[in-house]
Coordinates of C-alpha atoms and ligand atoms in Angstrom, one line a residue:
M1 CA 157.4 178.8 137.4
S2 CA 159.3 177.5 140.4
E3 CA 159.4 179.7 143.5
T4 CA 162.9 178.6 144.5
I5 CA 165.7 181.0 143.8
Y6 CA 169.0 179.2 143.7
D7 CA 172.4 180.6 144.5
L8 CA 173.8 178.5 141.7
I9 CA 172.6 176.4 138.8
V10 CA 175.1 174.2 137.1
I11 CA 174.3 173.1 133.6
G12 CA 176.1 169.8 132.9
G13 CA 176.6 167.0 135.5
G14 CA 180.1 165.8 134.3
P15 CA 183.2 165.9 136.4
G16 CA 183.4 169.7 136.1
G17 CA 179.7 170.3 136.8
Y18 CA 178.9 167.8 139.5
V19 CA 182.1 168.6 141.5
A20 CA 181.3 172.3 141.3
A21 CA 177.8 171.7 142.5
I22 CA 178.9 169.6 145.5
R23 CA 181.7 172.1 146.4
A24 CA 179.2 175.0 146.2
A25 CA 176.7 173.2 148.4
Q26 CA 179.5 172.5 150.9
L27 CA 180.1 176.2 151.0
G28 CA 176.5 176.9 151.9
M29 CA 174.9 177.6 148.5
R30 CA 171.5 176.5 147.4
V31 CA 172.4 174.5 144.3
A32 CA 170.8 172.7 141.4
C33 CA 172.6 170.7 138.7
V34 CA 170.8 170.2 135.3
D35 CA 171.8 167.4 133.0
K36 CA 170.0 166.0 130.0
R37 CA 171.6 162.6 129.9
G38 CA 169.6 160.9 132.6
A39 CA 172.7 159.7 134.4
L40 CA 175.2 161.9 136.2
G41 CA 179.0 161.9 135.6
G42 CA 179.0 163.3 132.1
T43 CA 181.2 162.0 129.3
C44 CA 183.8 160.8 131.8
L45 CA 181.6 158.3 133.7
N46 CA 179.1 157.3 131.0
V47 CA 181.1 157.1 127.7
G48 CA 184.7 158.2 128.6
C49 CA 187.3 157.6 131.3
I50 CA 185.4 155.0 133.3
P51 CA 184.0 152.6 130.7
S52 CA 187.3 152.7 128.7
K53 CA 189.3 151.9 131.8
A54 CA 186.9 149.1 132.7
L55 CA 187.5 147.6 129.3
L56 CA 191.2 148.2 129.4
Q57 CA 191.4 146.3 132.7
S58 CA 189.2 143.4 131.4
S59 CA 191.1 143.1 128.1
H60 CA 194.4 143.2 130.0
H61 CA 193.2 140.2 132.1
Y62 CA 192.2 138.4 129.0
E63 CA 195.5 139.0 127.3
G64 CA 197.4 138.0 130.5
A65 CA 195.4 134.8 130.9
A66 CA 195.8 133.9 127.2
H67 CA 199.4 134.8 126.7
E68 CA 201.3 135.7 129.9
F69 CA 200.2 133.5 132.8
K70 CA 202.2 130.5 131.4
A71 CA 205.5 132.3 131.9
H72 CA 204.6 132.7 135.6
G73 CA 203.9 129.0 135.8
V74 CA 200.1 129.4 135.7
N75 CA 198.4 127.1 133.2
T76 CA 194.8 127.9 132.5
G77 CA 193.9 125.7 129.6
K78 CA 192.0 127.3 126.7
V79 CA 191.1 130.9 127.5
E80 CA 187.7 132.0 126.1
L81 CA 186.4 135.5 125.7
D82 CA 182.9 136.3 126.9
L83 CA 182.4 139.7 125.4
K84 CA 178.9 140.1 126.7
A85 CA 180.0 139.5 130.2
M86 CA 182.9 141.9 129.8
M87 CA 180.5 144.6 128.5
G88 CA 178.0 143.8 131.3
R89 CA 180.7 144.3 133.9
K90 CA 181.7 147.6 132.3
D91 CA 178.1 148.8 132.3
K92 CA 177.7 147.8 136.0
V93 CA 180.8 149.8 137.0
V94 CA 179.4 152.8 135.2
S95 CA 175.9 152.5 136.6
E96 CA 177.2 152.0 140.2
L97 CA 179.4 155.1 139.9
T98 CA 176.7 157.3 138.4
K99 CA 174.3 156.3 141.2
G100 CA 177.1 157.2 143.6
I101 CA 177.0 160.8 142.4
E102 CA 173.2 160.9 142.9
F103 CA 173.8 159.8 146.4
L104 CA 176.4 162.5 146.9
F105 CA 173.9 165.1 145.6
K106 CA 171.3 163.9 148.1
K107 CA 173.9 164.0 150.9
N108 CA 174.9 167.6 150.0
K109 CA 171.3 168.7 149.2
V110 CA 172.0 169.5 145.6
D111 CA 168.8 169.4 143.5
Y112 CA 169.3 167.1 140.4
V113 CA 167.2 168.3 137.5
I114 CA 167.0 166.0 134.5
G115 CA 166.5 167.9 131.2
R116 CA 168.1 170.1 128.6
G117 CA 169.0 173.5 130.1
S118 CA 169.2 176.7 128.2
I119 CA 169.9 180.2 129.5
T120 CA 167.0 182.5 128.7
A121 CA 168.5 185.5 130.6
A122 CA 171.2 186.0 133.2
G123 CA 169.8 184.4 136.3
E124 CA 167.2 182.2 134.4
V125 CA 167.6 178.6 133.2
R126 CA 164.9 176.9 131.3
V127 CA 164.9 173.1 131.6
K128 CA 163.2 171.0 129.1
P129 CA 162.9 167.3 130.1
A130 CA 162.8 164.5 127.5
K131 CA 159.1 164.2 128.3
G132 CA 156.8 166.7 129.9
K133 CA 156.7 170.5 130.4
A134 CA 159.6 172.8 130.5
E135 CA 160.2 174.8 133.7
T136 CA 162.1 178.0 134.4
L137 CA 164.5 178.1 137.4
K138 CA 165.7 181.3 138.9
T139 CA 169.3 181.7 140.2
K140 CA 171.9 184.2 141.2
N141 CA 174.7 182.5 139.3
I142 CA 175.1 179.9 136.5
I143 CA 178.0 177.6 135.7
I144 CA 178.1 176.2 132.2
A145 CA 179.8 172.8 132.3
T146 CA 178.4 171.2 129.1
G147 CA 181.6 169.5 128.1
S148 CA 182.5 168.3 124.7
T149 CA 181.5 165.9 122.0
V150 CA 183.2 164.0 119.2
T151 CA 184.9 166.0 116.4
P152 CA 183.4 164.7 113.1
L153 CA 185.6 163.7 110.2
P154 CA 184.4 165.1 106.9
G155 CA 183.4 162.3 104.5
V156 CA 183.3 159.6 107.3
V157 CA 179.9 159.7 108.7
I158 CA 179.5 158.0 112.2
D159 CA 176.7 155.5 112.4
E160 CA 177.9 153.9 115.7
K161 CA 177.8 150.5 114.0
K162 CA 180.4 150.2 111.3
I163 CA 181.8 153.7 111.7
V164 CA 181.9 154.5 115.3
S165 CA 183.0 157.2 117.7
S166 CA 184.6 156.3 121.1
T167 CA 181.0 155.8 122.4
G168 CA 180.3 153.1 119.8
A169 CA 183.8 151.6 120.3
L170 CA 182.9 151.0 124.0
S171 CA 179.9 148.8 123.1
L172 CA 180.8 146.7 120.1
T173 CA 178.9 143.4 120.2
K174 CA 181.6 141.4 118.5
V175 CA 185.4 141.7 118.1
P176 CA 186.1 143.2 114.6
K177 CA 188.6 141.3 112.5
N178 CA 190.0 144.5 111.2
L179 CA 189.6 147.7 113.1
V180 CA 190.9 151.0 111.7
V181 CA 191.4 153.7 114.2
V182 CA 191.6 157.2 112.7
G183 CA 193.7 159.3 115.1
A184 CA 196.7 158.3 117.2
G185 CA 195.8 160.4 120.2
V186 CA 195.0 159.1 123.7
I187 CA 191.5 157.8 123.0
G188 CA 192.5 156.1 119.7
L189 CA 195.4 154.3 121.3
E190 CA 193.5 153.2 124.4
L191 CA 190.5 151.8 122.5
G192 CA 192.7 150.4 119.8
S193 CA 194.6 148.6 122.5
V194 CA 191.4 147.2 124.0
W195 CA 190.3 145.6 120.7
R196 CA 193.8 144.4 119.7
R197 CA 194.0 142.6 123.0
L198 CA 190.6 141.0 122.3
G199 CA 191.8 139.8 118.9
A200 CA 191.3 142.5 116.3
H201 CA 194.0 143.5 113.8
V202 CA 194.3 147.2 114.5
T203 CA 195.6 149.8 112.0
V204 CA 196.0 153.3 113.3
V205 CA 195.9 156.1 110.7
E206 CA 197.3 159.5 111.9
F207 CA 197.6 162.7 109.9
L208 CA 200.7 163.9 111.8
G209 CA 204.1 162.2 111.7
T210 CA 203.9 161.0 115.3
I211 CA 201.6 159.2 117.6
L212 CA 200.4 161.1 120.7
P213 CA 200.9 164.5 119.1
G214 CA 202.1 167.2 121.5
M215 CA 203.8 164.8 123.9
D216 CA 207.6 164.6 124.4
A217 CA 209.1 163.3 121.1
D218 CA 211.3 160.8 122.9
I219 CA 208.2 159.3 124.6
C220 CA 206.2 159.2 121.4
K221 CA 208.9 157.3 119.5
Q222 CA 209.5 154.8 122.3
M223 CA 205.7 154.3 122.8
Q224 CA 205.2 153.7 119.1
R225 CA 207.9 151.0 119.1
I226 CA 206.3 149.3 122.1
L227 CA 202.7 149.4 120.7
A228 CA 204.0 148.2 117.2
K229 CA 205.7 145.3 119.0
Q230 CA 202.3 144.5 120.5
G231 CA 200.8 144.3 117.1
L232 CA 199.3 147.8 116.4
E233 CA 200.0 148.9 112.8
F234 CA 200.7 152.6 112.3
R235 CA 200.1 154.6 109.2
L236 CA 201.5 158.0 110.1
S237 CA 201.5 161.2 107.9
S238 CA 198.4 159.8 106.3
K239 CA 194.9 161.2 105.9
V240 CA 191.6 159.5 105.5
A241 CA 190.0 161.0 102.4
G242 CA 186.7 159.2 102.5
A243 CA 184.8 156.1 103.6
K244 CA 182.5 153.8 101.7
K245 CA 180.2 151.4 103.6
T246 CA 179.7 148.0 102.1
K247 CA 177.6 145.0 103.2
D248 CA 180.5 143.6 105.3
G249 CA 182.3 146.7 106.4
V250 CA 184.0 149.9 105.3
I251 CA 186.4 150.7 102.6
L252 CA 188.6 153.6 103.7
S253 CA 190.4 155.8 101.2
V254 CA 193.8 156.9 102.7
E255 CA 196.3 159.2 101.1
P256 CA 199.6 160.7 102.2
A257 CA 199.1 163.8 104.3
A258 CA 201.5 165.7 102.0
G259 CA 199.5 164.7 99.0
G260 CA 199.8 161.8 96.6
D261 CA 198.1 158.7 95.5
A262 CA 195.2 157.3 97.6
E263 CA 195.1 153.6 98.7
T264 CA 192.3 151.7 100.3
I265 CA 192.1 149.9 103.6
N266 CA 189.3 147.4 104.3
A267 CA 187.9 147.5 107.8
D268 CA 185.0 145.8 109.6
V269 CA 184.8 148.7 111.9
V270 CA 186.3 152.2 111.7
L271 CA 186.8 154.2 114.9
V272 CA 186.9 158.0 114.4
A273 CA 189.1 159.4 117.2
I274 CA 190.4 162.7 115.9
G275 CA 189.6 164.8 118.9
R276 CA 186.7 166.4 120.8
R277 CA 185.1 169.8 120.4
P278 CA 183.2 172.0 122.8
Y279 CA 179.5 171.3 123.2
T280 CA 177.2 174.3 123.5
D281 CA 174.2 173.3 121.3
G282 CA 170.9 174.7 122.4
L283 CA 172.3 176.6 125.4
G284 CA 171.1 179.9 124.1
L285 CA 174.5 181.6 124.2
E286 CA 174.0 183.6 121.0
G287 CA 171.0 185.3 122.6
L288 CA 173.1 186.3 125.6
S289 CA 176.1 187.3 123.4
V290 CA 178.4 185.1 125.5
G291 CA 182.0 185.5 124.2
M292 CA 183.4 182.5 122.4
E293 CA 186.4 181.6 120.4
R294 CA 186.6 178.6 118.0
G295 CA 183.5 177.2 119.7
F296 CA 185.0 177.4 123.3
I297 CA 183.5 179.7 125.8
T298 CA 185.8 182.5 126.8
V299 CA 186.4 183.0 130.5
D300 CA 188.7 185.1 132.6
D301 CA 190.9 183.8 135.5
D302 CA 187.8 183.5 137.7
F303 CA 185.9 181.4 135.1
Q304 CA 183.6 184.4 134.6
T305 CA 182.3 184.9 131.0
N306 CA 181.6 188.4 129.7
V307 CA 178.0 188.1 131.0
P308 CA 177.9 188.8 134.8
G309 CA 176.7 185.8 136.8
V310 CA 177.5 183.3 134.0
F311 CA 180.6 181.2 134.5
A312 CA 182.0 178.3 132.5
I313 CA 184.4 175.4 133.3
G314 CA 185.7 172.1 132.0
D315 CA 186.0 170.9 128.4
V316 CA 183.7 173.7 127.1
V317 CA 186.4 176.3 128.0
G318 CA 189.2 174.5 126.3
G319 CA 192.7 173.8 127.6
A320 CA 193.5 170.2 128.6
M321 CA 190.3 168.2 127.9
L322 CA 190.7 166.0 131.0
A323 CA 188.3 165.1 133.8
H324 CA 190.7 166.1 136.6
K325 CA 191.3 169.5 135.0
A326 CA 187.5 170.0 134.8
E327 CA 187.1 168.9 138.5
E328 CA 189.8 171.4 139.6
E329 CA 188.1 174.2 137.8
G330 CA 184.7 173.2 139.3
I331 CA 186.1 173.5 142.8
A332 CA 188.0 176.7 142.1
C333 CA 185.0 178.3 140.4
A334 CA 182.7 177.5 143.4
E335 CA 185.2 178.8 145.9
I336 CA 185.7 182.0 144.0
M337 CA 182.0 182.5 143.9
A338 CA 181.9 182.1 147.6
G339 CA 184.6 184.7 148.0
Q340 CA 187.5 182.3 148.5
A341 CA 190.8 182.2 146.7
G342 CA 190.1 179.2 144.3
H343 CA 192.9 178.5 141.9
V344 CA 194.1 176.0 139.3
N345 CA 197.8 175.5 138.6
Y346 CA 197.6 174.7 134.9
A347 CA 201.4 174.0 134.9
A348 CA 201.0 170.9 137.1
I349 CA 198.2 169.0 135.4
P350 CA 199.2 165.4 134.6
G351 CA 198.1 163.6 131.5
V352 CA 197.8 159.8 131.3
V353 CA 197.4 157.3 128.5
Y354 CA 196.1 154.0 130.0
T355 CA 197.7 151.7 127.5
R356 CA 200.1 149.0 128.7
P357 CA 202.6 150.2 129.6
E358 CA 200.9 153.5 130.6
V359 CA 202.2 156.9 129.6
A360 CA 202.1 159.7 132.0
V361 CA 203.3 163.2 131.3
L362 CA 203.6 166.4 133.4
G363 CA 204.9 169.9 132.6
K364 CA 207.2 170.8 129.7
T365 CA 208.5 168.5 126.9
E366 CA 212.1 168.7 125.8
E367 CA 210.9 170.4 122.6
Q368 CA 209.1 173.1 124.5
L369 CA 212.1 173.8 126.7
K370 CA 214.4 174.0 123.7
K371 CA 212.0 176.3 121.9
A372 CA 211.8 178.6 124.9
G373 CA 215.6 178.6 125.3
V374 CA 215.5 177.1 128.8
D375 CA 218.7 175.5 130.0
Y376 CA 217.7 172.1 131.3
I377 CA 219.2 168.7 132.3
A378 CA 217.5 165.4 131.5
G379 CA 217.8 162.4 133.8
K380 CA 216.6 159.1 132.5
F381 CA 216.1 155.6 134.1
P382 CA 214.8 152.6 132.3
F383 CA 212.3 150.1 133.9
T384 CA 214.6 147.2 132.7
A385 CA 216.9 148.3 135.6
N386 CA 214.0 148.5 138.2
S387 CA 213.8 145.3 140.2
R388 CA 210.0 145.5 140.8
A389 CA 209.2 145.9 137.1
R390 CA 211.4 142.8 136.4
C391 CA 209.5 140.8 139.1
N392 CA 206.2 141.9 137.5
G393 CA 207.4 141.1 134.0
E394 CA 206.6 144.6 132.9
A395 CA 209.9 146.3 132.2
D396 CA 209.2 148.3 129.1
G397 CA 209.6 152.0 129.4
L398 CA 211.5 154.7 131.3
V399 CA 211.2 157.7 133.6
K400 CA 212.6 160.9 132.1
I401 CA 213.0 164.0 134.3
L402 CA 213.7 167.4 133.0
A403 CA 215.1 169.8 135.6
D404 CA 216.3 173.4 135.3
A405 CA 220.0 173.5 134.8
G406 CA 220.5 176.4 137.2
T407 CA 217.9 175.8 140.0
D408 CA 217.3 172.0 139.6
R409 CA 213.6 172.8 139.8
L410 CA 211.3 170.1 138.1
L411 CA 210.2 171.3 134.7
G412 CA 208.9 168.2 133.1
V413 CA 208.4 164.5 134.0
H414 CA 207.6 161.9 131.3
I415 CA 207.0 158.2 132.1
I416 CA 206.3 155.2 130.0
G417 CA 205.9 152.2 132.3
P418 CA 203.8 150.1 134.6
A419 CA 201.5 152.2 136.7
A420 CA 203.0 155.4 135.2
G421 CA 199.6 157.1 135.8
D422 CA 200.1 156.6 139.6
L423 CA 203.8 157.2 139.6
I424 CA 203.4 160.6 138.1
Q425 CA 201.5 161.8 141.2
E426 CA 204.7 162.1 143.2
A427 CA 206.1 164.4 140.6
V428 CA 202.9 166.5 140.5
T429 CA 203.2 167.0 144.3
V430 CA 206.8 168.0 144.1
M431 CA 206.1 170.3 141.2
E432 CA 203.2 171.9 143.1
F433 CA 205.7 172.7 145.9
G434 CA 208.2 174.1 143.5
G435 CA 210.5 171.2 144.3
S436 CA 213.7 170.1 142.7
A437 CA 215.1 166.9 141.2
E438 CA 217.3 166.6 144.3
D439 CA 214.2 166.7 146.5
V440 CA 212.9 163.6 144.7
A441 CA 216.4 162.0 144.6
R442 CA 216.9 162.4 148.4
T443 CA 213.5 161.1 149.3
C444 CA 213.4 157.5 150.5
H445 CA 211.4 155.2 148.2
A446 CA 210.3 151.7 149.3
H447 CA 212.1 148.8 147.8
P448 CA 211.3 146.9 145.6
G449 CA 209.0 149.6 144.2
L450 CA 208.3 151.0 140.8
G451 CA 208.7 154.5 142.4
E452 CA 212.5 153.7 142.7
A453 CA 212.7 154.4 139.0
V454 CA 211.4 157.9 139.6
K455 CA 214.0 158.4 142.3
E456 CA 216.8 157.0 140.1
A457 CA 215.8 159.3 137.2
A458 CA 216.0 162.2 139.6
M459 CA 219.4 161.0 140.7
A460 CA 220.4 160.7 137.0
V461 CA 219.8 164.5 136.7
A462 CA 222.8 164.9 138.9
G463 CA 224.7 162.1 137.1
R464 CA 224.5 159.8 140.1
A465 CA 222.0 157.1 139.3
I466 CA 223.1 153.9 141.1
H467 CA 221.4 151.0 139.3
I468 CA 222.4 151.9 135.7
Ligands
LIG501 C1 186.6 157.6 125.4 C2 187.1 158.7 126.4 C3 188.0 158.4 127.4 C4 188.4 159.4 128.2 N1 189.3 159.1 129.2 C5 189.8 160.0 130.0 C6 190.7 159.7 131.1 O1 191.1 158.5 131.2 N2 191.0 160.7 131.9 C7 190.6 162.0 131.8 O2 191.0 162.8 132.6 N3 189.8 162.3 130.8 C8 189.3 161.4 129.9 N4 188.4 161.7 128.9 C9 188.0 163.1 128.8 C10 186.9 163.4 129.9 O3 185.8 162.5 129.7 C11 186.5 164.9 129.8 O4 187.6 165.7 129.8 C12 185.5 165.2 130.9 O5 184.4 164.4 130.9 C13 185.1 166.7 130.8 O6 184.2 167.0 131.8 P1 183.1 168.2 131.7 O7 182.5 168.2 133.1 O8 183.8 169.4 131.2 O9 182.1 167.7 130.6 P2 181.4 166.3 130.3 O10 181.9 165.2 131.1 O11 181.3 166.2 128.8 O12 179.9 166.6 130.9 C14 179.0 167.5 130.3 C15 177.6 167.1 130.6 O13 176.7 168.1 130.3 C16 175.5 167.6 129.7 N5 174.9 168.6 128.9 C17 175.4 169.2 127.8 N6 174.6 170.2 127.3 C18 173.6 170.2 128.2 C19 172.4 171.1 128.3 N7 172.2 172.0 127.5 N8 171.6 170.8 129.4 C20 171.8 169.8 130.3 N9 172.9 169.0 130.2 C21 173.8 169.3 129.2 C22 176.0 166.4 128.9 O14 175.0 165.5 128.8 C23 177.1 165.8 129.8 O15 176.6 164.9 130.7 C24 187.9 160.7 128.1 C25 187.0 161.0 127.1 C26 186.6 160.0 126.2 C27 185.5 160.3 125.2

């Protein structure tokens, strides 16, 4: 048994866990981070945010070179896809970034322990490496940051070859002729876009009557139109009832969500992207009687579970399953543990879909405001009227700002457009400061800039947009 008594052991080295570990070490704690994967960064760095964005960027270049450069007067000749090189680049980006976290651990004196962690008692973590003997580590506090995994679809068994999860879809060795994506959420649309750009015919099957369920209805409708124009085929209000693997691919049985006759769709590859569920396998939570609800670990405002000294953060506690939300919780949890006033403002967490154009959302949707009986004013500005978007040849989309009718305070900001994921950050800052649409409208924005569309939408709240 190790003699070291840690102040904190974090189980899980994803964006929640590794950030919590570093922040706790900065605050003077003796910290270890246990992860079983063998590479730090969790889902996000290894099989999530980072590899998907690397492929989105590469496939964007491919599509640009093949179909868009000509309009800019750039002739390339025949454009060829080297999928192996594209995947190799993606793997290199991932491996450099995961090694970067190992470096940060060394710099901050966080012990990195590779193996599966389980909690044998409050203050005791048993770590079983892939090979070799298990060891028991002693600690004052534990943070569980074990993240999430793919939600399975009954009757459609993932083999990561013909029927893949997002993980398999990030490493296909050839472009499928027909890809069926089950689920029109963020992951399904991002990865569907990657493979469509590379030449696949992509059909997206969604149980609900809208893509991007939960987002502002206006945004969902416009985005569906834009993606359909790019070639994505949508089967909404449809459910996948079963899948049969054949020598060449998969035959999917799809029926109306409301009931009715099933039809079949042939696919070379099926991507199951119906969501993610919390991952707590083998942690030993039952033995400790840690409170859980629908598989998520229950925590209070200080990320404390019902077991003293055991905390939890990130995807495993639910809420927005996003890397930046997990990071914020990691920092807040470490600071609270150190006696500081750590805090996460869940009302100001942006969400981004990295399609092209991107979608970025913040705060309330119109539907939520109507349901809550809040009196609001909507200001909209299209990118067709933004000079920079026109120069770039990327004028699809709009900025929509929802402000309180009485106080003008920002309630929701929804953007479809070029660099929407970066443009939303201005709105996040203003919302954090309790700012108003007028605050954005009276702030000088550089010209010609995409950010001017945000300013104009804010001006539109007061009925005084200039360029429309
Ligand atoms: C394809 C895809 C794309 C995504 N894109 C984005 C995006 O663009 N932006 C965004 O914000 N979010 C994105 N996400 C979501 C994001 O990856 C997660 O929200 C984020 O990784 C959650 O962080 P976490 O620290 O809670 O858990 P995770 O990142 O899941 O990390 C948990 C870690 O714990 C380890 N672990 C689990 N159990 C044990 C155990 N018993 N012992 C030791 N180690 C254990 C796991 O191996 C894993 O490394 C994406 C997800 C996917 C799948």
